[in-house]
Amino acid sequence: MTDHRSWETAEKLPRDGLVSPVVGDVGTRSRARASRGTWLGRLAVLTGLYLACTAAFKGQIRFGNQPHVGVEYRVGDVKWGPCTGEGEVEGAECGTQCKCMCSLLQSLKWQESGTDIVCSVPLDYTDRDAGVAKIALGRYKSTSGNRKGSVFLNPGGPGSPGKWLATQMGPYVQMLLGEDYDVIGFDPRGIGETEPQTQCFPSPGTHFAFIANTVLEHGFDVGPNLTDPKNRDHLIHQQREADALWQTQMRVCEQTMGDKLRYMGTVNIARDIEFMTSLLDGEGAPINYYGLSYGTVLGQFLVNMFPDRVGRVVLDGVVDAIDWTTFPAYKWGRHLQTSSEAAYQRLMSACAEVGPLRCALAKKENEDPDAIMSRVESFIEDLHYHPLAVHNATMPGILTSGRARLLLFAAIEAPELWSIAALALDMAMNGDGSAALDVQRASIHYDDLQRSAISCNDNTVPDVPTAEEVIDEHLWVLEHVTRFSLAGMVLETDFGCHHWPVTPPERFTGPWNHTLRNPILIVSNTADPITPLATGKLVNERFGSSSRLLVQDSAGHCALAMPSLCMIGNMRAFFADGTLPEEGTVCPMDGSQFPDSDAVNAYTVEDKKMLESARRVAKAMLKKW
């Protein structure tokens, strides 16, 4: 609950679950890790901020170095204006969030920017001299005539921008969540149009050139025999190469960004959402939120930091925030990838079901799925010894077993792209690796270190792991959990945080099971390769009566990856009036992972609109290829 007292008083208050790196124990002083993007923590309660920051300001405010007299502003205002970017939908609005410490600043720096007003604000709630930042946001307003507030969106990552989810996808998001809410998309700290940006390399092309054709792009080549000592030695060598690359890029980041890196992380993002809710919906208004994948980590921070502000919150594709903040990333596979093999099997079973006309990997009708998988696995094993030369890809190269495994892992996360992956693999198995190489490269993150700036600031790593420790952990997971263990390490890019050069001002360490003002809705699907149903059940049990679990019977990363009218109906009912699904509800998916036009024609016009909206939002929030 936010304490509306002065900042000076708030500095002296104990902060539940918030640990200063100066006074915390050894584990809280170190950092590292985590899952998709950029933001950071802060050591001061947001208390009193709204009352102080929305007070009317009159008199002299400086624009650059020039005094501007006689203009009235409220610190914390958002000036909305029409969006001018390509692809913006009619009715979308863009603006800049002005989040300030007011009384702590001797002067506020403002800039004019088209129809927006940019408010320069402190980076660090615990240090008024740390500098300033601005947050970009977009809004698609309620269309029902019965506005109930704002819903903030986070597409995961971490590191993904979110402003455009409102400005370009707003109508489709409203089809899923209801028309009673303003859809609010925003670019978190370090991302997109928000400043400062996390930009360690001069350009995306420079970062691409740095990791191109290294283990960070082509993945780990794992031999077929997991017990062969030579296989282990080879993997240790690859891990040492990967670790040196992580260390190098983080030193580059330290040189180019310095202490600015401290001000990215999930604690700050949660504070930003809490403040923006007060600004847009009124002081003390309930916080409404919809987050996927890493966005569920942000959601767990948000509801546990502000349990008395929780309104309608949906978390889809759950990552355990305790794992995220306390375990080094190389140990996540034991928990996060427990459904990877089930998702892989779903791909093969669906391929066998639809046959060769819709899945290129199938060679006859009603083929045994295990026969299809056996052919694919034999091909990948052979690539370990005989990489495939690919001269006709967009960028010529070679298709290795590591690349093929990365392609498959990215595919099982995105079921509606299974037909593309199947065709690419079939072409490669017939000697043409161009499509496979192009598709695999498209699944790799080349967008600088935005993700690391969030995950490494959130995480605590007590010790620097050796290459042997990392590989032995993955060999265990490869043998007992999933063959995609090392593919996950490359695609998720949350590793190497023991080289992170800065320490954030604060971290949130729980508790993670607060009683909430309103129960939240937790969503998991049955065959999610990276955020499994088991984790959704774990987090749901942790919240007790403050949450309800809704399950969707489908493969892919997050339930949103496959459309379901049952799921959409339950989410709309939840946002409408808090209606929770019955305990044990399991929603079926609608449609096939391999598109079928005849099946689509069986739906009503309204259902088709719902399903199409879900597909559009899924492609936006769960971008693949």
Short mmCIF file of C-alpha atoms in Angstrom, two decimals, residues 36 39 152-162 165 184-186 188 269 273 289-296 298 454 621:
data_model
loop_
_atom_site.label_atom_id
_atom_site.label_comp_id
_atom_site.label_asym_id
_atom_site.label_seq_id
_atom_site.Cartn_x
_atom_site.Cartn_y
_atom_site.Cartn_z
CA ARG A 36 13.48 -10.79 -21.17
CA TRP A 39 14.47 -1.84 -15.97
CA PHE A 152 -1.28 -1.59 -18.69
CA LEU A 153 0.33 -4.11 -21.03
CA ASN A 154 3.70 -5.82 -21.00
CA PRO A 155 4.61 -8.22 -23.84
CA GLY A 156 7.47 -9.88 -22.01
CA GLY A 157 11.03 -10.19 -23.18
CA PRO A 158 12.29 -8.60 -21.08
CA GLY A 159 13.39 -5.85 -23.39
CA SER A 160 10.34 -5.53 -25.64
CA PRO A 161 8.80 -2.08 -26.24
CA GLY A 162 5.11 -1.78 -25.39
CA LEU A 165 0.58 -2.36 -28.36
CA ILE A 184 -2.07 1.61 -22.19
CA GLY A 185 1.16 0.54 -23.83
CA PHE A 186 4.49 1.93 -22.67
CA PRO A 188 9.85 0.46 -20.09
CA ILE A 269 8.82 -0.66 -13.83
CA ILE A 273 2.90 1.48 -13.41
CA TYR A 289 -2.49 -5.14 -15.84
CA TYR A 290 -2.02 -7.84 -18.49
CA GLY A 291 1.43 -9.41 -18.82
CA LEU A 292 2.93 -12.37 -20.67
CA SER A 293 6.08 -14.40 -20.02
CA TYR A 294 8.57 -12.00 -18.36
CA GLY A 295 5.52 -9.77 -17.96
CA THR A 296 4.33 -12.26 -15.33
CA LEU A 298 6.69 -7.83 -13.53
CA ILE A 454 16.64 -5.90 -16.73
CA MET A 621 3.27 -9.70 -28.13
#
